[in-house]
mmCIF file with all atom_site columns, C-alpha atoms in Angstrom:
data_model
loop_
_atom_site.group_PDB
_atom_site.id
_atom_site.type_symbol
_atom_site.label_atom_id
_atom_site.label_alt_id
_atom_site.label_comp_id
_atom_site.label_asym_id
_atom_site.label_entity_id
_atom_site.label_seq_id
_atom_site.pdbx_PDB_ins_code
_atom_site.Cartn_x
_atom_site.Cartn_y
_atom_site.Cartn_z
_atom_site.occupancy
_atom_site.B_iso_or_equiv
_atom_site.pdbx_formal_charge
_atom_site.auth_seq_id
_atom_site.auth_comp_id
_atom_site.auth_asym_id
_atom_site.auth_atom_id
_atom_site.pdbx_PDB_model_num
ATOM 1   C CA . MET A 1 1   ? -37.101 -11.730 45.600 1.00 79.00 ? 1   MET A CA 1
ATOM 2   C CA . GLU A 1 2   ? -38.613 -8.301  45.766 1.00 85.00 ? 2   GLU A CA 1
ATOM 3   C CA . ILE A 1 3   ? -38.209 -8.282  49.533 1.00 86.00 ? 3   ILE A CA 1
ATOM 4   C CA . PHE A 1 4   ? -34.569 -9.263  49.161 1.00 81.00 ? 4   PHE A CA 1
ATOM 5   C CA . LEU A 1 5   ? -33.944 -6.345  46.744 1.00 81.00 ? 5   LEU A CA 1
ATOM 6   C CA . GLU A 1 6   ? -35.745 -3.998  49.101 1.00 83.00 ? 6   GLU A CA 1
ATOM 7   C CA . ILE A 1 7   ? -33.512 -5.114  51.987 1.00 85.00 ? 7   ILE A CA 1
ATOM 8   C CA . LEU A 1 8   ? -30.406 -4.682  49.825 1.00 82.00 ? 8   LEU A CA 1
ATOM 9   C CA . ARG A 1 9   ? -31.502 -1.199  48.822 1.00 85.00 ? 9   ARG A CA 1
ATOM 10  C CA . TYR A 1 10  ? -31.400 -0.137  52.502 1.00 85.00 ? 10  TYR A CA 1
ATOM 11  C CA . THR A 1 11  ? -28.509 -2.215  53.803 1.00 89.00 ? 11  THR A CA 1
ATOM 12  C CA . VAL A 1 12  ? -25.910 -1.616  51.059 1.00 87.00 ? 12  VAL A CA 1
ATOM 13  C CA . PRO A 1 13  ? -25.864 2.181   51.480 1.00 89.00 ? 13  PRO A CA 1
ATOM 14  C CA . SER A 1 14  ? -25.780 1.711   55.276 1.00 89.00 ? 14  SER A CA 1
ATOM 15  C CA . VAL A 1 15  ? -22.825 -0.681  55.063 1.00 90.00 ? 15  VAL A CA 1
ATOM 16  C CA . VAL A 1 16  ? -20.983 1.656   52.666 1.00 90.00 ? 16  VAL A CA 1
ATOM 17  C CA . MET A 1 17  ? -21.668 4.610   54.982 1.00 92.00 ? 17  MET A CA 1
ATOM 18  C CA . LEU A 1 18  ? -20.547 2.592   58.018 1.00 92.00 ? 18  LEU A CA 1
ATOM 19  C CA . ALA A 1 19  ? -17.311 1.575   56.253 1.00 92.00 ? 19  ALA A CA 1
ATOM 20  C CA . GLY A 1 20  ? -16.636 5.187   55.243 1.00 93.00 ? 20  GLY A CA 1
ATOM 21  C CA . VAL A 1 21  ? -17.187 6.453   58.774 1.00 92.00 ? 21  VAL A CA 1
ATOM 22  C CA . TYR A 1 22  ? -14.945 3.683   60.136 1.00 94.00 ? 22  TYR A CA 1
ATOM 23  C CA . PHE A 1 23  ? -12.072 4.591   57.792 1.00 94.00 ? 23  PHE A CA 1
ATOM 24  C CA . VAL A 1 24  ? -12.386 8.333   58.515 1.00 94.00 ? 24  VAL A CA 1
ATOM 25  C CA . ILE A 1 25  ? -12.410 7.764   62.283 1.00 95.00 ? 25  ILE A CA 1
ATOM 26  C CA . ASP A 1 26  ? -9.494  5.329   61.975 1.00 94.00 ? 26  ASP A CA 1
ATOM 27  C CA . LYS A 1 27  ? -7.480  7.888   60.006 1.00 95.00 ? 27  LYS A CA 1
ATOM 28  C CA . ILE A 1 28  ? -8.239  10.620  62.536 1.00 94.00 ? 28  ILE A CA 1
ATOM 29  C CA . TYR A 1 29  ? -7.247  8.297   65.382 1.00 94.00 ? 29  TYR A CA 1
ATOM 30  C CA . ARG A 1 30  ? -3.936  7.413   63.718 1.00 95.00 ? 30  ARG A CA 1
ATOM 31  C CA . GLN A 1 31  ? -3.112  11.069  63.069 1.00 95.00 ? 31  GLN A CA 1
ATOM 32  C CA . GLU A 1 32  ? -3.927  11.951  66.666 1.00 94.00 ? 32  GLU A CA 1
ATOM 33  C CA . SER A 1 33  ? -1.773  9.076   67.897 1.00 94.00 ? 33  SER A CA 1
ATOM 34  C CA . LYS A 1 34  ? 1.157   10.243  65.756 1.00 94.00 ? 34  LYS A CA 1
ATOM 35  C CA . ARG A 1 35  ? 0.682   13.806  67.016 1.00 93.00 ? 35  ARG A CA 1
ATOM 36  C CA . ARG A 1 36  ? 0.647   12.593  70.626 1.00 92.00 ? 36  ARG A CA 1
ATOM 37  C CA . ASP A 1 37  ? 3.746   10.469  70.083 1.00 90.00 ? 37  ASP A CA 1
ATOM 38  C CA . PHE A 1 38  ? 5.513   13.457  68.537 1.00 89.00 ? 38  PHE A CA 1
ATOM 39  C CA . GLU A 1 39  ? 4.548   15.666  71.479 1.00 89.00 ? 39  GLU A CA 1
ATOM 40  C CA . ILE A 1 40  ? 5.907   13.086  73.923 1.00 85.00 ? 40  ILE A CA 1
ATOM 41  C CA . PHE A 1 41  ? 9.108   12.767  71.891 1.00 84.00 ? 41  PHE A CA 1
ATOM 42  C CA . LYS A 1 42  ? 9.500   16.542  71.744 1.00 84.00 ? 42  LYS A CA 1
ATOM 43  C CA . MET A 1 43  ? 8.892   16.900  75.472 1.00 81.00 ? 43  MET A CA 1
ATOM 44  C CA . GLN A 1 44  ? 11.432  14.175  76.254 1.00 77.00 ? 44  GLN A CA 1
ATOM 45  C CA . LYS A 1 45  ? 13.955  15.680  73.888 1.00 76.00 ? 45  LYS A CA 1
ATOM 46  C CA . ASP A 1 46  ? 13.527  19.108  75.468 1.00 80.00 ? 46  ASP A CA 1
ATOM 47  C CA . HIS A 1 47  ? 14.144  17.652  78.925 1.00 82.00 ? 47  HIS A CA 1
ATOM 48  C CA . VAL A 1 48  ? 16.721  14.971  78.167 1.00 83.00 ? 48  VAL A CA 1
ATOM 49  C CA . LEU A 1 49  ? 18.904  16.833  75.652 1.00 84.00 ? 49  LEU A CA 1
ATOM 50  C CA . PRO A 1 50  ? 20.315  19.290  78.203 1.00 87.00 ? 50  PRO A CA 1
ATOM 51  C CA . LEU A 1 51  ? 21.097  16.386  80.550 1.00 89.00 ? 51  LEU A CA 1
ATOM 52  C CA . ARG A 1 52  ? 22.796  14.486  77.734 1.00 89.00 ? 52  ARG A CA 1
ATOM 53  C CA . LEU A 1 53  ? 24.865  17.517  76.745 1.00 90.00 ? 53  LEU A CA 1
ATOM 54  C CA . GLN A 1 54  ? 25.883  18.005  80.354 1.00 93.00 ? 54  GLN A CA 1
ATOM 55  C CA . ALA A 1 55  ? 26.911  14.352  80.565 1.00 94.00 ? 55  ALA A CA 1
ATOM 56  C CA . TYR A 1 56  ? 29.024  14.655  77.432 1.00 94.00 ? 56  TYR A CA 1
ATOM 57  C CA . GLU A 1 57  ? 30.578  17.805  78.883 1.00 95.00 ? 57  GLU A CA 1
ATOM 58  C CA . ARG A 1 58  ? 31.425  15.989  82.120 1.00 95.00 ? 58  ARG A CA 1
ATOM 59  C CA . MET A 1 59  ? 32.856  13.009  80.228 1.00 95.00 ? 59  MET A CA 1
ATOM 60  C CA . SER A 1 60  ? 34.985  15.417  78.199 1.00 95.00 ? 60  SER A CA 1
ATOM 61  C CA . LEU A 1 61  ? 36.211  17.076  81.353 1.00 96.00 ? 61  LEU A CA 1
ATOM 62  C CA . PHE A 1 62  ? 36.986  13.685  82.876 1.00 96.00 ? 62  PHE A CA 1
ATOM 63  C CA . LEU A 1 63  ? 39.031  12.708  79.835 1.00 96.00 ? 63  LEU A CA 1
ATOM 64  C CA . GLN A 1 64  ? 40.908  15.997  79.913 1.00 95.00 ? 64  GLN A CA 1
ATOM 65  C CA . ARG A 1 65  ? 41.639  15.644  83.615 1.00 95.00 ? 65  ARG A CA 1
ATOM 66  C CA . ILE A 1 66  ? 43.121  12.144  83.271 1.00 95.00 ? 66  ILE A CA 1
ATOM 67  C CA . LYS A 1 67  ? 45.525  13.135  80.509 1.00 94.00 ? 67  LYS A CA 1
ATOM 68  C CA . PRO A 1 68  ? 49.052  12.782  81.935 1.00 93.00 ? 68  PRO A CA 1
ATOM 69  C CA . GLU A 1 69  ? 50.019  16.415  81.331 1.00 92.00 ? 69  GLU A CA 1
ATOM 70  C CA . SER A 1 70  ? 46.911  17.556  83.178 1.00 92.00 ? 70  SER A CA 1
ATOM 71  C CA . MET A 1 71  ? 47.192  15.060  86.054 1.00 93.00 ? 71  MET A CA 1
ATOM 72  C CA . LEU A 1 72  ? 50.864  15.700  86.691 1.00 92.00 ? 72  LEU A CA 1
ATOM 73  C CA . THR A 1 73  ? 50.352  19.441  87.129 1.00 92.00 ? 73  THR A CA 1
ATOM 74  C CA . ARG A 1 74  ? 48.067  18.789  90.110 1.00 90.00 ? 74  ARG A CA 1
ATOM 75  C CA . PHE A 1 75  ? 50.752  17.058  92.168 1.00 86.00 ? 75  PHE A CA 1
ATOM 76  C CA . SER A 1 76  ? 53.905  18.231  93.861 1.00 85.00 ? 76  SER A CA 1
ATOM 77  C CA . PHE A 1 77  ? 56.816  15.864  93.302 1.00 81.00 ? 77  PHE A CA 1
ATOM 78  C CA . ASP A 1 78  ? 58.948  17.044  96.229 1.00 83.00 ? 78  ASP A CA 1
ATOM 79  C CA . ARG A 1 79  ? 60.303  14.102  98.208 1.00 87.00 ? 79  ARG A CA 1
ATOM 80  C CA . LEU A 1 80  ? 57.972  11.586  96.541 1.00 90.00 ? 80  LEU A CA 1
ATOM 81  C CA . THR A 1 81  ? 59.055  8.261   95.164 1.00 92.00 ? 81  THR A CA 1
ATOM 82  C CA . ALA A 1 82  ? 57.788  6.884   91.869 1.00 92.00 ? 82  ALA A CA 1
ATOM 83  C CA . GLN A 1 83  ? 55.713  4.316   93.770 1.00 93.00 ? 83  GLN A CA 1
ATOM 84  C CA . GLN A 1 84  ? 54.040  7.010   95.880 1.00 93.00 ? 84  GLN A CA 1
ATOM 85  C CA . LEU A 1 85  ? 53.268  9.113   92.834 1.00 93.00 ? 85  LEU A CA 1
ATOM 86  C CA . GLN A 1 86  ? 51.978  6.035   91.017 1.00 94.00 ? 86  GLN A CA 1
ATOM 87  C CA . GLN A 1 87  ? 49.519  5.338   93.845 1.00 95.00 ? 87  GLN A CA 1
ATOM 88  C CA . MET A 1 88  ? 48.435  8.989   93.940 1.00 94.00 ? 88  MET A CA 1
ATOM 89  C CA . LEU A 1 89  ? 47.867  9.074   90.165 1.00 96.00 ? 89  LEU A CA 1
ATOM 90  C CA . LEU A 1 90  ? 45.897  5.812   90.146 1.00 96.00 ? 90  LEU A CA 1
ATOM 91  C CA . GLN A 1 91  ? 43.778  7.080   93.037 1.00 96.00 ? 91  GLN A CA 1
ATOM 92  C CA . ALA A 1 92  ? 43.161  10.359  91.187 1.00 95.00 ? 92  ALA A CA 1
ATOM 93  C CA . VAL A 1 93  ? 41.958  8.462   88.106 1.00 96.00 ? 93  VAL A CA 1
ATOM 94  C CA . ARG A 1 94  ? 39.655  6.300   90.261 1.00 96.00 ? 94  ARG A CA 1
ATOM 95  C CA . ASP A 1 95  ? 38.267  9.323   92.090 1.00 95.00 ? 95  ASP A CA 1
ATOM 96  C CA . GLU A 1 96  ? 37.628  11.234  88.873 1.00 94.00 ? 96  GLU A CA 1
ATOM 97  C CA . PHE A 1 97  ? 35.945  8.201   87.351 1.00 95.00 ? 97  PHE A CA 1
ATOM 98  C CA . GLU A 1 98  ? 33.728  7.535   90.369 1.00 95.00 ? 98  GLU A CA 1
ATOM 99  C CA . HIS A 1 99  ? 32.713  11.188  90.431 1.00 94.00 ? 99  HIS A CA 1
ATOM 100 C CA . ASN A 1 100 ? 31.491  10.949  86.815 1.00 92.00 ? 100 ASN A CA 1
ATOM 101 C CA . ALA A 1 101 ? 30.306  7.322   86.596 1.00 92.00 ? 101 ALA A CA 1
ATOM 102 C CA . GLY A 1 102 ? 26.654  8.284   86.923 1.00 91.00 ? 102 GLY A CA 1
ATOM 103 C CA . GLN A 1 103 ? 26.779  10.103  83.596 1.00 91.00 ? 103 GLN A CA 1
ATOM 104 C CA . GLN A 1 104 ? 26.878  6.787   81.747 1.00 92.00 ? 104 GLN A CA 1
ATOM 105 C CA . VAL A 1 105 ? 23.079  6.834   81.789 1.00 91.00 ? 105 VAL A CA 1
ATOM 106 C CA . TYR A 1 106 ? 23.022  9.791   79.388 1.00 90.00 ? 106 TYR A CA 1
ATOM 107 C CA . VAL A 1 107 ? 25.836  8.926   76.976 1.00 92.00 ? 107 VAL A CA 1
ATOM 108 C CA . SER A 1 108 ? 25.745  6.300   74.289 1.00 92.00 ? 108 SER A CA 1
ATOM 109 C CA . HIS A 1 109 ? 27.030  2.786   74.865 1.00 94.00 ? 109 HIS A CA 1
ATOM 110 C CA . ALA A 1 110 ? 29.852  3.402   72.368 1.00 94.00 ? 110 ALA A CA 1
ATOM 111 C CA . VAL A 1 111 ? 31.052  6.540   74.145 1.00 95.00 ? 111 VAL A CA 1
ATOM 112 C CA . TRP A 1 112 ? 30.875  4.871   77.536 1.00 96.00 ? 112 TRP A CA 1
ATOM 113 C CA . GLY A 1 113 ? 32.968  1.994   76.232 1.00 96.00 ? 113 GLY A CA 1
ATOM 114 C CA . LEU A 1 114 ? 35.555  4.441   74.904 1.00 96.00 ? 114 LEU A CA 1
ATOM 115 C CA . VAL A 1 115 ? 35.620  6.264   78.248 1.00 96.00 ? 115 VAL A CA 1
ATOM 116 C CA . LEU A 1 116 ? 36.215  2.979   80.079 1.00 96.00 ? 116 LEU A CA 1
ATOM 117 C CA . ASN A 1 117 ? 38.932  2.096   77.580 1.00 96.00 ? 117 ASN A CA 1
ATOM 118 C CA . SER A 1 118 ? 40.563  5.509   78.118 1.00 96.00 ? 118 SER A CA 1
ATOM 119 C CA . ARG A 1 119 ? 40.564  5.044   81.880 1.00 96.00 ? 119 ARG A CA 1
ATOM 120 C CA . GLU A 1 120 ? 42.120  1.603   81.545 1.00 97.00 ? 120 GLU A CA 1
ATOM 121 C CA . SER A 1 121 ? 44.781  2.813   79.113 1.00 95.00 ? 121 SER A CA 1
ATOM 122 C CA . ILE A 1 122 ? 45.796  5.656   81.444 1.00 96.00 ? 122 ILE A CA 1
ATOM 123 C CA . CYS A 1 123 ? 46.062  3.232   84.366 1.00 97.00 ? 123 CYS A CA 1
ATOM 124 C CA . GLN A 1 124 ? 48.183  0.916   82.210 1.00 96.00 ? 124 GLN A CA 1
ATOM 125 C CA . LEU A 1 125 ? 50.353  3.856   81.141 1.00 95.00 ? 125 LEU A CA 1
ATOM 126 C CA . ILE A 1 126 ? 50.931  4.808   84.787 1.00 95.00 ? 126 ILE A CA 1
ATOM 127 C CA . ASN A 1 127 ? 51.795  1.229   85.725 1.00 95.00 ? 127 ASN A CA 1
ATOM 128 C CA . MET A 1 128 ? 54.093  0.725   82.714 1.00 94.00 ? 128 MET A CA 1
ATOM 129 C CA . ALA A 1 129 ? 55.915  4.001   83.351 1.00 94.00 ? 129 ALA A CA 1
ATOM 130 C CA . ALA A 1 130 ? 56.300  3.042   87.025 1.00 94.00 ? 130 ALA A CA 1
ATOM 131 C CA . ALA A 1 131 ? 57.674  -0.394  86.123 1.00 93.00 ? 131 ALA A CA 1
ATOM 132 C CA . LYS A 1 132 ? 60.127  1.243   83.759 1.00 92.00 ? 132 LYS A CA 1
ATOM 133 C CA . CYS A 1 133 ? 61.670  3.420   86.461 1.00 89.00 ? 133 CYS A CA 1
ATOM 134 C CA . GLY A 1 134 ? 61.330  1.254   89.572 1.00 82.00 ? 134 GLY A CA 1
ATOM 135 C CA . PRO A 1 135 ? 59.523  1.892   92.885 1.00 81.00 ? 135 PRO A CA 1
ATOM 136 C CA . GLY A 1 136 ? 62.341  3.769   94.670 1.00 88.00 ? 136 GLY A CA 1
ATOM 137 C CA . ALA A 1 137 ? 63.082  6.173   91.810 1.00 92.00 ? 137 ALA A CA 1
ATOM 138 C CA . PRO A 1 138 ? 62.222  9.842   92.163 1.00 92.00 ? 138 PRO A CA 1
ATOM 139 C CA . ALA A 1 139 ? 58.704  10.843  91.213 1.00 91.00 ? 139 ALA A CA 1
ATOM 140 C CA . MET A 1 140 ? 60.031  13.156  88.513 1.00 92.00 ? 140 MET A CA 1
ATOM 141 C CA . GLU A 1 141 ? 61.359  10.119  86.627 1.00 93.00 ? 141 GLU A CA 1
ATOM 142 C CA . LEU A 1 142 ? 57.908  8.540   86.634 1.00 92.00 ? 142 LEU A CA 1
ATOM 143 C CA . ALA A 1 143 ? 56.380  11.789  85.427 1.00 93.00 ? 143 ALA A CA 1
ATOM 144 C CA . SER A 1 144 ? 58.855  12.128  82.564 1.00 92.00 ? 144 SER A CA 1
ATOM 145 C CA . ASN A 1 145 ? 58.377  8.470   81.580 1.00 92.00 ? 145 ASN A CA 1
ATOM 146 C CA . MET A 1 146 ? 54.619  8.948   81.482 1.00 93.00 ? 146 MET A CA 1
ATOM 147 C CA . LEU A 1 147 ? 54.807  12.103  79.395 1.00 92.00 ? 147 LEU A CA 1
ATOM 148 C CA . GLU A 1 148 ? 57.276  10.496  77.011 1.00 91.00 ? 148 GLU A CA 1
ATOM 149 C CA . MET A 1 149 ? 55.169  7.350   76.555 1.00 90.00 ? 149 MET A CA 1
ATOM 150 C CA . PHE A 1 150 ? 51.979  9.362   76.110 1.00 90.00 ? 150 PHE A CA 1
ATOM 151 C CA . ALA A 1 151 ? 53.618  11.712  73.601 1.00 87.00 ? 151 ALA A CA 1
ATOM 152 C CA . PHE A 1 152 ? 54.638  8.809   71.350 1.00 85.00 ? 152 PHE A CA 1
ATOM 153 C CA . SER A 1 153 ? 51.065  7.565   71.088 1.00 80.00 ? 153 SER A CA 1
ATOM 154 C CA . ASP A 1 154 ? 49.611  8.496   67.706 1.00 81.00 ? 154 ASP A CA 1
ATOM 155 C CA . GLU A 1 155 ? 45.924  8.439   68.548 1.00 86.00 ? 155 GLU A CA 1
ATOM 156 C CA . THR A 1 156 ? 45.191  7.766   72.171 1.00 90.00 ? 156 THR A CA 1
ATOM 157 C CA . PRO A 1 157 ? 41.946  6.240   73.483 1.00 93.00 ? 157 PRO A CA 1
ATOM 158 C CA . ILE A 1 158 ? 41.220  9.674   74.945 1.00 93.00 ? 158 ILE A CA 1
ATOM 159 C CA . ASP A 1 159 ? 41.420  11.215  71.468 1.00 93.00 ? 159 ASP A CA 1
ATOM 160 C CA . LEU A 1 160 ? 39.132  8.516   70.093 1.00 94.00 ? 160 LEU A CA 1
ATOM 161 C CA . ALA A 1 161 ? 36.569  9.056   72.846 1.00 95.00 ? 161 ALA A CA 1
ATOM 162 C CA . MET A 1 162 ? 36.639  12.831  72.392 1.00 95.00 ? 162 MET A CA 1
ATOM 163 C CA . ALA A 1 163 ? 36.181  12.499  68.634 1.00 94.00 ? 163 ALA A CA 1
ATOM 164 C CA . ARG A 1 164 ? 33.243  10.136  69.071 1.00 94.00 ? 164 ARG A CA 1
ATOM 165 C CA . MET A 1 165 ? 31.594  12.485  71.561 1.00 94.00 ? 165 MET A CA 1
ATOM 166 C CA . ARG A 1 166 ? 31.965  15.409  69.173 1.00 93.00 ? 166 ARG A CA 1
ATOM 167 C CA . ARG A 1 167 ? 30.365  13.390  66.344 1.00 93.00 ? 167 ARG A CA 1
ATOM 168 C CA . GLU A 1 168 ? 27.436  12.357  68.557 1.00 90.00 ? 168 GLU A CA 1
ATOM 169 C CA . ILE A 1 169 ? 26.846  15.868  69.843 1.00 88.00 ? 169 ILE A CA 1
ATOM 170 C CA . ILE A 1 170 ? 26.895  17.324  66.334 1.00 86.00 ? 170 ILE A CA 1
ATOM 171 C CA . GLY A 1 171 ? 24.536  14.566  65.219 1.00 81.00 ? 171 GLY A CA 1
ATOM 172 C CA . GLU A 1 172 ? 22.126  15.329  68.068 1.00 63.00 ? 172 GLU A CA 1
ATOM 173 C CA . GLN A 1 173 ? 22.145  19.019  67.369 1.00 52.00 ? 173 GLN A CA 1
ATOM 174 C CA . ASN A 1 174 ? 21.192  18.355  63.737 1.00 52.00 ? 174 ASN A CA 1
ATOM 175 C CA . ALA A 1 175 ? 18.430  15.872  64.624 1.00 48.00 ? 175 ALA A CA 1
#
């Protein structure tokens, strides 16, 4: 029994000391891991944030460029039919979209969905305005139909997308 007590007298303090050292080292390791994760996060944020802001800027520019009042100012209507202008406008929307499609990597899924919805709604607006005036009508009639239909929209998909982008950008700046 005396031998057993003698062994306990040496092993208990050693076990307690070993447990203490283990917990201290574990705590230091966890703090270091958190610090490393934070450094990686900060480094990514410093590199990715400018790219994200640039993507939001390009998406905003895309949305502004496909607004009917903006698109129609880039074309000359002289001797064009409504069908010709319709094809030119649809091609302009496609070209603008393809030029900016790569930015989807940096914007949120919600914003990208709203951008796609905006593009589709503008294409539908062009097609509906063209159907309203007929293919042989003058291009000016198509343009006025488009502007009239767009003006009567309360909140367009473009407005929704722009508002969502503003909210996300403000949220990122505060994070």
